[in-house]
Coordinates of C-alpha atoms in Angstrom, one line a residue:
M1343 CA 10.7 -13.8 -5.2
A1344 CA 14.5 -15.5 -4.3
A1345 CA 16.8 -13.0 -3.5
G1346 CA 19.9 -14.6 -4.7
G1347 CA 22.3 -16.8 -3.7
G1348 CA 20.1 -19.9 -3.8
S1349 CA 18.2 -21.5 -6.3
P1350 CA 18.2 -19.9 -9.7
S1351 CA 15.2 -19.0 -12.0
I1352 CA 13.0 -21.4 -13.5
V1353 CA 10.5 -21.0 -16.1
E1354 CA 7.9 -22.3 -18.5
F1355 CA 7.5 -20.4 -21.6
F1356 CA 3.9 -19.9 -22.9
G1357 CA 4.0 -18.0 -26.1
G1358 CA 1.1 -15.8 -27.0
E1359 CA -0.9 -16.3 -30.0
D1360 CA -4.0 -16.2 -28.4
G1361 CA -6.2 -13.4 -27.5
Y1362 CA -8.1 -12.4 -24.3
R1363 CA -10.2 -10.1 -22.7
C1364 CA -9.0 -7.1 -22.0
G1365 CA -9.6 -4.7 -19.0
Y1366 CA -9.6 -1.4 -20.6
C1367 CA -11.4 -1.1 -23.2
R1368 CA -13.3 -4.5 -23.0
S1369 CA -12.0 -6.4 -26.4
D1370 CA -12.9 -9.7 -26.0
T1371 CA -9.8 -10.9 -27.7
G1372 CA -7.5 -8.1 -27.9
N1373 CA -5.4 -8.0 -25.2
L1374 CA -2.4 -10.1 -26.0
S1375 CA 0.8 -11.0 -24.4
H1376 CA 3.8 -13.4 -24.0
G1377 CA 3.7 -15.1 -20.5
M1378 CA 6.0 -17.2 -18.9
W1379 CA 5.4 -19.5 -14.8
A1380 CA 8.0 -18.9 -12.7
H1381 CA 8.8 -21.4 -10.5
S1382 CA 11.1 -19.6 -8.6
M1383 CA 12.8 -15.8 -9.6
T1384 CA 15.7 -14.2 -8.4
V1385 CA 15.7 -9.9 -8.2
Q1386 CA 18.6 -10.0 -10.4
D1387 CA 16.7 -11.6 -13.3
Y1388 CA 13.4 -10.0 -12.1
Q1389 CA 15.0 -6.4 -12.9
D1390 CA 16.6 -7.2 -16.1
L1391 CA 13.1 -8.6 -17.1
I1392 CA 11.1 -5.4 -15.9
D1393 CA 13.9 -3.6 -18.0
R1394 CA 12.7 -5.4 -20.7
G1395 CA 9.1 -4.4 -20.9
W1396 CA 7.7 -7.8 -18.4
R1397 CA 5.6 -7.7 -15.3
R1398 CA 4.8 -10.2 -12.6
S1399 CA 1.2 -11.1 -11.2
G1400 CA 2.3 -13.7 -8.7
K1401 CA 4.0 -16.2 -10.5
Y1402 CA 3.1 -15.6 -13.7
V1403 CA 5.5 -13.1 -15.8
Y1404 CA 3.7 -11.7 -18.6
K1405 CA 5.1 -8.8 -21.3
P1406 CA 2.5 -7.6 -23.5
I1407 CA 2.9 -7.6 -27.7
M1408 CA 3.2 -4.0 -28.0
N1409 CA 2.6 -3.7 -31.6
Q1410 CA -0.3 -5.8 -31.4
T1411 CA -2.1 -5.8 -27.9
C1412 CA -5.5 -3.1 -28.2
C1413 CA -4.0 -1.3 -25.4
P1414 CA -0.4 -0.9 -25.4
Q1415 CA 1.1 -0.9 -21.9
Y1416 CA 4.4 1.2 -21.7
T1417 CA 6.8 0.2 -18.5
I1418 CA 7.0 3.5 -16.2
R1419 CA 9.4 4.4 -14.0
C1420 CA 9.9 7.2 -11.5
R1421 CA 13.2 8.7 -10.4
A1422 CA 12.2 8.6 -7.1
L1423 CA 15.6 11.1 -6.1
R1424 CA 14.1 14.3 -8.1
F1425 CA 10.3 13.9 -7.1
Q1426 CA 8.7 16.8 -6.5
A1427 CA 5.3 16.1 -5.2
S1428 CA 2.8 18.0 -6.6
K1429 CA -0.5 20.6 -5.4
S1430 CA -2.9 17.4 -5.6
H1431 CA -0.1 15.1 -4.0
K1432 CA -0.1 17.7 -1.1
K1433 CA -3.2 17.9 -0.5
V1434 CA -3.7 14.2 0.1
L1435 CA -0.7 14.2 2.2
K1436 CA -2.2 17.2 4.2
K1437 CA -5.4 15.0 4.8
M1438 CA -3.8 12.4 6.0
L1439 CA -2.1 14.4 8.7
K1440 CA -5.4 16.5 9.1
F1441 CA -7.0 13.1 9.9
L1442 CA -4.3 11.7 12.5
S1443 CA -4.0 15.0 14.4
K1444 CA -7.7 16.0 14.5
G1445 CA -9.8 13.1 13.5
D1446 CA -11.2 15.2 10.0
V1447 CA -13.3 12.9 8.2
S1448 CA -14.0 15.4 5.5
K1449 CA -14.7 13.3 2.4
V1450 CA -13.5 15.4 -0.4
A1451 CA -13.5 14.2 -4.2
S1452 CA -9.6 13.2 -4.8
E1453 CA -8.4 15.0 -8.4
E1454 CA -6.0 12.0 -8.4
E1455 CA -6.5 8.7 -10.3
P1456 CA -5.8 6.1 -7.8
M1457 CA -2.3 4.5 -7.7
D1458 CA -4.1 1.5 -6.7
S1459 CA -3.3 -1.4 -8.3
H1460 CA -0.3 -1.7 -11.0
I1461 CA -1.4 -5.7 -11.0
E1462 CA -4.8 -4.7 -11.4
D1463 CA -3.4 -4.3 -15.3
V1464 CA -4.0 -7.8 -15.4
A1465 CA -6.2 -9.0 -12.8
T1466 CA -9.1 -7.7 -14.8
C1467 CA -8.0 -10.1 -17.9
D1468 CA -8.4 -13.5 -18.8
F1469 CA -5.0 -15.2 -18.9
P1470 CA -4.9 -18.7 -20.9
Y1471 CA -2.1 -19.8 -18.6
K1472 CA -3.0 -17.7 -15.3
S1473 CA -3.7 -21.2 -13.3
E1474 CA -0.9 -23.0 -11.6
S1475 CA 1.5 -25.1 -13.6
Q1476 CA 0.7 -28.8 -13.6
V1477 CA 4.7 -29.3 -13.6
T1478 CA 5.6 -31.7 -10.8
Q1479 CA 8.4 -30.7 -8.2
S1480 CA 10.4 -34.1 -8.8
E1481 CA 10.6 -32.6 -12.3
L1482 CA 12.1 -29.8 -11.6
T1483 CA 14.8 -31.2 -9.2
P1484 CA 18.2 -31.8 -11.1
L1485 CA 19.8 -34.8 -11.0
A1486 CA 23.1 -36.5 -8.9
V1487 CA 26.3 -34.9 -10.1
D1488 CA 27.4 -38.1 -11.5
Q1489 CA 24.4 -38.1 -14.0
A1490 CA 24.6 -34.6 -14.9
E1491 CA 28.4 -35.1 -16.0
R1492 CA 27.1 -36.8 -18.9
V1493 CA 26.1 -33.5 -20.2
E1494 CA 29.8 -32.3 -19.9
N1495 CA 31.2 -35.3 -21.6
E1496 CA 28.1 -35.4 -24.4
D1497 CA 29.0 -31.6 -25.4
K1498 CA 33.3 -32.2 -25.7
D1499 CA 32.6 -35.7 -27.7
S1500 CA 30.1 -34.0 -30.0
G1501 CA 33.4 -32.9 -32.3
E1502 CA 31.9 -29.7 -33.1
T1503 CA 34.3 -26.7 -33.1
K1504 CA 33.1 -24.2 -31.1
E1505 CA 34.0 -20.6 -30.8
E1506 CA 36.0 -19.6 -27.5
G1507 CA 35.8 -16.2 -26.4
N1508 CA 33.8 -13.6 -24.1
V1509 CA 30.1 -13.0 -25.8
Q1510 CA 30.0 -9.0 -25.5
K1511 CA 28.3 -7.9 -22.3
V1512 CA 26.0 -5.2 -23.2
E1513 CA 25.2 -3.2 -19.5
S1514 CA 21.8 -2.9 -19.3
D1515 CA 19.9 0.8 -18.9
S1516 CA 18.9 -0.4 -15.4
G1517 CA 22.7 -0.1 -14.5
Q1518 CA 23.1 3.7 -16.0
I1519 CA 21.7 5.1 -12.7
C1520 CA 20.0 7.9 -13.0
T1521 CA 21.3 9.3 -16.3
D1522 CA 19.2 10.7 -19.2
K1523 CA 21.7 11.9 -22.0
D1524 CA 19.2 11.9 -24.9
T1525 CA 18.1 14.8 -26.5
P1526 CA 14.5 15.9 -26.7
V1527 CA 12.2 15.0 -29.3
P1528 CA 11.3 18.2 -31.1
A1529 CA 7.3 18.2 -31.4
E1530 CA 5.3 19.9 -34.0
A1531 CA 3.6 23.2 -33.4
S1532 CA -0.3 23.2 -33.5
H1533 CA -2.1 26.0 -34.9
S1534 CA -3.3 26.6 -31.8
A1535 CA 0.1 27.6 -30.6
K1536 CA 1.1 29.3 -32.8
A1537 CA -1.8 31.7 -32.4
A1538 CA -1.0 32.2 -28.7
H1539 CA 2.4 33.5 -29.6
A1540 CA 1.0 35.9 -31.8
P1541 CA 2.1 39.7 -31.1
P1542 CA -1.0 41.5 -29.1
K1543 CA -2.6 44.4 -30.7
P1544 CA -1.5 47.6 -29.7
G1545 CA -2.9 48.7 -26.5
K1546 CA -4.0 44.8 -25.2
G1547 CA -2.6 42.6 -23.4
A1548 CA 1.5 42.1 -22.8
D1549 CA 4.2 42.1 -25.2
L1550 CA 5.5 38.7 -25.5
S1551 CA 8.2 39.5 -27.7
K1552 CA 10.1 40.5 -24.5
P1553 CA 11.2 38.2 -21.6
L1554 CA 8.7 37.5 -18.6
C1555 CA 8.5 40.2 -15.7
R1556 CA 10.1 38.7 -12.5
K1557 CA 9.9 39.2 -9.1
A1558 CA 13.2 40.3 -7.0
K1559 CA 12.4 37.9 -4.5
D1560 CA 12.4 35.2 -6.5
I1561 CA 15.5 36.4 -8.4
R1562 CA 17.0 36.7 -5.0
K1563 CA 16.2 33.1 -4.0
E1564 CA 17.6 31.4 -7.4
R1565 CA 20.4 33.3 -6.9
K1566 CA 20.8 32.2 -3.4
L1567 CA 20.2 28.4 -4.3
Q1568 CA 22.8 28.2 -7.1
K1569 CA 25.3 29.7 -4.5
L1570 CA 24.4 26.9 -1.9
L1571 CA 24.4 24.3 -4.5
Q1572 CA 28.0 25.7 -5.8
N1573 CA 29.4 25.5 -2.1
Q1574 CA 27.9 21.7 -1.5
M1575 CA 29.2 20.5 -5.0
G1576 CA 32.4 22.5 -5.4
T1577 CA 33.6 23.1 -8.5
V1578 CA 34.6 20.1 -10.2
E1579 CA 31.6 18.8 -12.2
G1580 CA 30.3 15.8 -10.6
S1581 CA 28.1 12.6 -11.8
Q1582 CA 24.2 12.4 -12.0
L1583 CA 24.3 10.6 -9.3
Q1584 CA 26.2 13.5 -7.3
G1585 CA 23.5 15.4 -8.5
D1586 CA 21.1 13.6 -7.0
Q1587 CA 22.8 13.4 -4.0
A1588 CA 22.8 17.5 -4.2
F1589 CA 19.2 17.8 -4.6
L1590 CA 18.4 15.5 -1.9
L1591 CA 20.8 17.6 0.2
Q1592 CA 19.2 20.7 -1.1
N1593 CA 15.6 19.2 -0.2
S1594 CA 16.6 18.1 2.9
K1595 CA 17.8 21.7 4.3
S1596 CA 14.7 23.8 6.4
K1597 CA 15.0 26.8 4.7
T1598 CA 12.5 29.9 4.6
N1599 CA 9.6 29.6 1.7
Q1600 CA 11.4 26.2 0.7
P1601 CA 8.8 24.1 -0.4
K1602 CA 8.2 20.9 1.4
N1603 CA 9.1 17.6 -0.1
I1604 CA 7.2 14.5 1.2
E1605 CA 9.5 13.4 4.0
D1606 CA 8.2 16.7 5.4
F1607 CA 4.8 15.8 5.1
V1608 CA 5.2 11.6 6.1
F1609 CA 8.2 12.0 9.1
V1610 CA 6.2 15.2 10.6
P1611 CA 5.8 14.5 14.4
L1612 CA 2.3 13.9 15.5
P1613 CA 0.9 16.1 18.8
D1614 CA 0.9 14.6 21.9
D1615 CA -2.9 14.7 21.7
A1616 CA -2.8 13.0 18.0
R1617 CA -6.4 11.2 17.5
H1618 CA -5.2 8.3 15.6
K1619 CA -1.7 6.6 15.3
L1620 CA -0.5 5.7 11.9
E1621 CA 2.4 2.9 11.5
V1622 CA 4.0 1.5 8.3
R1623 CA 5.8 -1.9 8.9
V1624 CA 7.3 -3.5 6.4
V1625 CA 7.4 -7.3 6.5
R1626 CA 8.9 -9.7 4.0
S1627 CA 6.4 -12.1 2.4
S1628 CA 8.6 -14.4 0.7
P1629 CA 10.2 -16.3 2.1
P1630 CA 7.6 -15.3 4.5
S1631 CA 8.7 -13.7 7.8
S1632 CA 7.3 -14.3 11.1
Q1633 CA 5.4 -11.1 11.3
F1634 CA 4.1 -12.0 7.9
K1635 CA 2.5 -15.2 8.9
A1636 CA 1.2 -13.9 12.3
T1637 CA -0.6 -10.9 10.4
F1638 CA -1.6 -12.9 7.2
Q1639 CA -5.4 -13.5 8.3
E1640 CA -6.0 -10.0 8.8
S1641 CA -4.2 -9.2 6.1
Y1642 CA -6.1 -11.5 3.8
Q1643 CA -9.6 -10.1 5.3
V1644 CA -8.9 -6.5 4.2
Y1645 CA -7.8 -8.0 0.7
K1646 CA -10.9 -9.8 0.2
R1647 CA -13.2 -6.7 1.4
Y1648 CA -11.2 -4.6 -1.0
Q1649 CA -11.7 -6.7 -3.9
M1650 CA -15.6 -7.2 -3.2
V1651 CA -16.2 -3.4 -2.6
I1652 CA -13.8 -1.9 -5.5
H1653 CA -14.0 -4.7 -7.9
K1654 CA -17.3 -6.2 -7.3
D1655 CA -15.8 -10.0 -6.9
P1656 CA -18.1 -12.3 -5.8
P1657 CA -17.8 -13.7 -2.4
D1658 CA -16.0 -17.0 -3.1
K1659 CA -13.6 -15.4 -5.7
P1660 CA -11.3 -13.8 -3.3
T1661 CA -8.3 -16.5 -2.3
I1662 CA -5.2 -16.5 0.2
S1663 CA -3.3 -17.6 -3.0
Q1664 CA -3.9 -14.3 -4.3
V1665 CA -3.3 -12.5 -1.1
R1666 CA 0.3 -13.6 -1.3
L1667 CA 0.8 -12.3 -4.6
V1668 CA 4.3 -13.7 -5.0
P1669 CA 6.5 -16.3 -6.5
V1670 CA 7.5 -18.8 -4.2
S1671 CA 10.8 -20.2 -4.0
F1672 CA 11.6 -24.1 -3.4
E1673 CA 12.6 -24.5 -0.1
D1674 CA 12.9 -28.2 0.5
P1675 CA 16.6 -29.3 1.9
Q1676 CA 16.7 -32.2 -0.8
F1677 CA 15.9 -29.7 -3.7
K1678 CA 18.5 -27.4 -3.0
S1679 CA 21.2 -29.9 -2.1
S1680 CA 20.9 -31.8 -5.8
F1681 CA 20.1 -28.4 -7.4
N1682 CA 23.6 -26.7 -6.0
Q1683 CA 25.4 -29.7 -6.8
S1684 CA 23.9 -29.8 -10.9
T1685 CA 24.4 -25.7 -11.2
S1686 CA 27.8 -26.0 -9.5
L1687 CA 28.6 -28.6 -12.0
F1688 CA 27.5 -26.3 -15.4
A1689 CA 29.0 -23.6 -13.8
K1690 CA 32.3 -25.3 -13.9
Y1691 CA 31.7 -26.8 -17.2
Q1692 CA 31.1 -23.5 -18.6
M1693 CA 34.2 -21.6 -17.1
S1694 CA 36.4 -24.6 -18.1
V1695 CA 35.1 -25.4 -21.4
H1696 CA 33.3 -21.9 -23.0
K1697 CA 36.1 -19.4 -20.7
D1698 CA 33.3 -17.9 -18.9
T1699 CA 33.6 -16.3 -15.7
P1700 CA 32.6 -16.9 -12.3
S1701 CA 29.9 -13.6 -12.4
D1702 CA 29.1 -15.0 -15.9
C1703 CA 27.7 -18.4 -14.6
G1704 CA 26.4 -16.5 -11.5
E1705 CA 28.5 -18.0 -8.7
N1706 CA 29.5 -14.4 -7.1
E1707 CA 26.0 -13.8 -6.4
A1708 CA 25.2 -13.2 -2.7
E1709 CA 22.0 -13.6 -1.1
H1710 CA 22.6 -10.0 0.8
P1711 CA 25.3 -7.6 -0.8
P1712 CA 27.3 -5.5 1.1
N1713 CA 26.2 -2.9 -1.1
G1714 CA 22.5 -3.5 -0.5
P1715 CA 19.6 -2.3 1.7
E1716 CA 19.1 -3.4 5.1
C1717 CA 16.1 -5.6 4.5
G1718 CA 17.8 -7.8 1.9
Y1719 CA 16.1 -7.9 -1.3
G1720 CA 12.8 -9.8 -2.4
S1721 CA 9.0 -8.9 -1.7
F1722 CA 7.6 -7.2 0.5
H1723 CA 4.2 -6.3 2.4
Q1724 CA 3.9 -2.5 3.5
Q1725 CA 1.3 -2.6 6.0
Y1726 CA -0.5 0.2 7.0
W1727 CA -1.8 0.2 10.9
L1728 CA -4.0 2.5 12.4
D1729 CA -4.6 2.3 16.0
G1730 CA -3.9 -1.1 16.0
K1731 CA -5.9 -2.3 13.0
I1732 CA -4.7 -3.1 9.3
I1733 CA -6.3 -0.7 6.6
A1734 CA -4.2 -1.0 4.0
V1735 CA -1.5 -3.2 2.5
G1736 CA 1.0 -2.1 0.1
V1737 CA 2.9 -5.2 -2.0
I1738 CA 5.9 -4.5 -3.1
D1739 CA 9.5 -5.8 -4.5
V1740 CA 12.9 -4.6 -3.7
L1741 CA 15.2 -5.1 -6.5
P1742 CA 19.0 -3.8 -7.2
Y1743 CA 17.6 -0.6 -8.9
C1744 CA 14.6 0.2 -7.8
V1745 CA 11.3 -0.7 -5.5
S1746 CA 8.8 -2.0 -7.7
S1747 CA 4.8 -1.5 -6.6
V1748 CA 2.9 -4.6 -7.6
Y1749 CA -0.5 -4.1 -5.9
L1750 CA -2.3 -2.1 -2.8
Y1751 CA -5.3 -3.2 -1.0
Y1752 CA -7.2 -1.0 1.3
D1753 CA -10.8 -1.2 3.7
P1754 CA -12.9 0.4 1.7
D1755 CA -14.5 2.5 5.1
F1756 CA -10.7 4.8 4.4
S1757 CA -11.1 5.5 1.0
F1758 CA -11.7 8.9 1.8
L1759 CA -8.0 8.8 2.7
S1760 CA -7.3 8.5 -0.6
L1761 CA -5.0 5.7 0.0
G1762 CA -3.7 4.8 -3.1
V1763 CA -2.0 8.1 -4.1
Y1764 CA -0.3 8.1 -0.3
S1765 CA 0.3 4.4 -0.4
A1766 CA 2.1 5.5 -3.9
L1767 CA 3.9 9.0 -2.2
R1768 CA 4.9 6.8 1.0
E1769 CA 6.8 4.1 -1.2
I1770 CA 8.5 7.2 -3.0
A1771 CA 9.8 8.1 0.1
F1772 CA 10.9 4.7 1.3
T1773 CA 13.0 4.0 -2.4
R1774 CA 14.9 7.5 -1.5
Q1775 CA 15.5 5.8 2.5
L1776 CA 16.7 2.8 0.8
Y1777 CA 18.9 4.8 -1.7
A1778 CA 20.7 5.7 1.6
Q1779 CA 21.7 2.2 2.1
A1780 CA 21.9 1.4 -1.7
P1781 CA 23.4 3.7 -3.5
D1782 CA 22.3 1.9 -7.3
L1783 CA 18.8 1.9 -5.8
C1784 CA 17.2 4.8 -7.1
F1785 CA 13.9 4.1 -9.1
Y1786 CA 10.3 3.7 -8.3
Y1787 CA 8.5 1.6 -10.7
M1788 CA 4.7 1.9 -11.1
G1789 CA 3.7 -1.0 -13.4
F1790 CA 2.4 -0.1 -17.1
Y1791 CA 1.8 3.3 -18.4
I1792 CA -1.4 3.0 -20.5
H1793 CA -1.7 6.2 -22.5
S1794 CA -4.8 4.6 -24.9
C1795 CA -6.7 4.3 -21.7
P1796 CA -7.5 8.3 -20.1
K1797 CA -8.0 6.4 -16.7
M1798 CA -4.4 4.8 -16.7
R1799 CA -2.2 8.2 -17.7
Y1800 CA -2.7 9.3 -13.7
K1801 CA 0.7 7.4 -13.4
G1802 CA 2.7 10.1 -16.0
Q1803 CA 1.8 12.5 -13.4
Y1804 CA 4.4 11.2 -10.5
R1805 CA 7.3 13.3 -12.0
P1806 CA 10.1 13.1 -13.3
S1807 CA 9.2 9.8 -14.7
D1808 CA 10.2 7.9 -17.6
L1809 CA 8.8 5.3 -20.3
L1810 CA 10.6 2.2 -21.8
C1811 CA 11.2 2.4 -25.3
P1812 CA 9.2 -1.4 -26.8
E1813 CA 11.9 -1.7 -29.6
T1814 CA 15.4 -1.2 -28.2
Y1815 CA 14.6 -1.2 -24.1
M1816 CA 15.8 2.5 -23.7
W1817 CA 14.6 4.9 -21.1
R1818 CA 13.0 7.9 -23.0
P1819 CA 11.4 11.3 -20.1
I1820 CA 7.7 10.8 -20.6
E1821 CA 7.7 14.7 -21.6
Q1822 CA 9.3 13.6 -25.1
C1823 CA 6.8 10.4 -25.5
L1824 CA 3.8 12.1 -24.7
P1825 CA 3.7 13.8 -28.6
L1826 CA 4.3 10.6 -30.4
L1827 CA 1.3 8.2 -28.0
E1828 CA -1.1 11.4 -28.9
H1829 CA -0.1 10.7 -32.7
S1830 CA -0.2 6.8 -32.0
K1831 CA -0.9 4.5 -29.5
Y1832 CA 2.1 2.6 -30.8
S1833 CA 5.1 4.0 -31.0
R1834 CA 8.8 3.8 -30.7
L1835 CA 9.7 5.9 -28.3
T1836 CA 13.7 6.2 -29.0
P1837 CA 14.3 8.9 -31.8
D1838 CA 17.4 7.5 -33.0
G1839 CA 16.6 5.1 -36.0
K1840 CA 19.5 3.2 -36.1
A1841 CA 19.4 1.9 -32.4
V1842 CA 18.7 -1.1 -31.8
D1843 CA 17.9 -3.6 -28.5
E1844 CA 21.2 -4.5 -27.5
G1845 CA 20.6 -7.1 -25.0
G1846 CA 19.1 -9.2 -27.3
L1847 CA 19.8 -12.6 -28.2
K1848 CA 23.2 -13.2 -29.7
E1849 CA 24.0 -17.1 -29.3
L1850 CA 20.8 -19.6 -29.2
G1851 CA 23.4 -22.1 -27.9
R1852 CA 24.0 -20.6 -24.5
V1853 CA 20.4 -20.3 -23.7
K1854 CA 20.4 -22.7 -19.9
V1855 CA 17.8 -25.4 -20.2
L1856 CA 16.5 -27.8 -17.4
H1857 CA 15.7 -30.8 -19.2
K1858 CA 14.7 -34.1 -17.5
R1859 CA 15.9 -32.7 -14.3
T1860 CA 19.4 -31.8 -15.7
V1861 CA 20.6 -28.5 -16.4
M1862 CA 22.2 -28.1 -19.6
P1863 CA 23.0 -25.5 -22.6
Y1864 CA 20.2 -25.8 -25.3
S1865 CA 23.2 -26.5 -27.8
V1866 CA 23.2 -30.1 -26.0
Y1867 CA 19.5 -30.0 -25.2
K1868 CA 19.2 -29.9 -29.3
K1869 CA 21.1 -33.1 -29.9
R1870 CA 19.0 -35.2 -27.1
R1871 CA 15.6 -34.2 -27.7
K1872 CA 13.3 -36.7 -29.6
G1873 CA 10.3 -35.1 -31.6
P1874 CA 9.8 -31.8 -33.5
S1875 CA 12.3 -29.1 -33.3
D1876 CA 11.1 -26.6 -30.7
E1877 CA 13.7 -23.9 -32.0
A1878 CA 11.6 -21.6 -33.0
S1879 CA 9.7 -21.1 -29.7
V1880 CA 13.3 -21.1 -27.6
Q1881 CA 14.5 -18.8 -29.6
Q1882 CA 11.4 -16.7 -29.5
Y1883 CA 11.8 -16.7 -25.8
A1884 CA 15.7 -16.0 -25.7
S1885 CA 14.9 -12.8 -27.7
L1886 CA 12.0 -11.4 -25.2
V1887 CA 14.2 -12.2 -22.2
G1888 CA 17.6 -11.4 -23.6
Q1889 CA 20.7 -12.5 -23.5
S1890 CA 21.8 -12.4 -20.3
C1891 CA 18.6 -13.9 -18.9
S1892 CA 18.9 -16.2 -20.9
E1893 CA 22.0 -17.7 -19.7
R1894 CA 20.9 -17.7 -15.9
M1895 CA 16.8 -18.6 -15.6
L1896 CA 16.7 -22.2 -16.7
L1897 CA 14.0 -22.8 -19.0
F1898 CA 12.1 -25.9 -18.3
R1899 CA 11.5 -28.4 -21.4
S1900 CA 9.3 -31.6 -20.6

């Protein structure tokens, strides 16, 4: 995955007419999704895609057809800055500390579902287009500038009048950092709930018509906390982002009887006589760093054993290409040179003819923006080293607004440590660390939440979290979504019936296309194309990825 500033995203769109096997309900043809093959992908494009319900499996990017697929998959994100570990989460953290300090290997069954693989959502399914794309690199390499200039002249000579002016840009929900302004969805009370609130018979039980009794100690703590927050924040009402900063500050203070946060467990110093040493290393996987290359074979052996033991794969199924799990960007210097010339010409054309701004054309995107994290954006492997040996690897994407968990594999001999849950908590802590460097990066994406599959509901236990509405692409707190999903496995989560997809397709002619190694708008490609029209397919693609992505990414056309 490119970090930005290099090659734009280049994709092939496959549609989604045929069903395939579902790994959840075991339906042979019930799982339906749209798919794209990403020859390259920038972090901003992928951020915008996952905020429209897309997800990647290596280079394959897919989007479930929510109202048709057998098991609807809702994108879920955790508000990492306000995350509070549950009792079961803390059990896992304490178990790890006990193992590291004293060598305790008590294999207590965990109540949590393993937070192990988000990519398992697709790995257990037979994608029709999961194999390597057959398009050659020469077809993806744009021509020189003098040949590409004909595109500009062709569009100018068309004689068609076009409206000039900026297309209204609608900011994606991912840019609305940590805000929830929607009102709750009222849920009808069940019969049992009504019965539970009936007045008690005389002499039996508490009087529920009166407020619950509270301990004086709890009341004093609450007043102390309110006073502390007022002193920290002043009398000015801040933004939600300031509220999150106060929340983190509040929880970073060491106070008597204050619940511990994940950092108190994860970063606690071990005693000098600790039996084991755990080190977590974050290494860049695309483009591969020297550390990634040096440890790749050891990492691959862990992956192979994990797939064979946990997922019962035959020995020849886990491959080296699978463990990479990252789109590979083009590194050929000749490709970069000619491609940059072509895209620069396209940007010049868009700014002069259509009055686009430089940012609309991607001219201002920097590889390491000043407000980004020190590690940069892109794909990484979070390696868990126990006593000098890799026991687990978390595959993650660091994106402009989030850390996106892709996959986890681990040595089955250490299953007793509940590494799925532990790694998820470490990734949430990592997100909070990155937030200190990049204020926009404050979410932890966990893949898909599948309410119709009880096994996959565990992701909803990482609170507070939100689900993405499949129709408006607006985020809703999961508590407000659950009553709707109990009633129907597919549901529009946005309560406002008039709300629409603000980032949807508005102008098909502005979709960017790569045709015969030349970058051009779809309006030009449409005139050049010979044979049957592909407008329906291009329109479907653009409506699914949204107007902004369709103007940045290059849709490959043969």
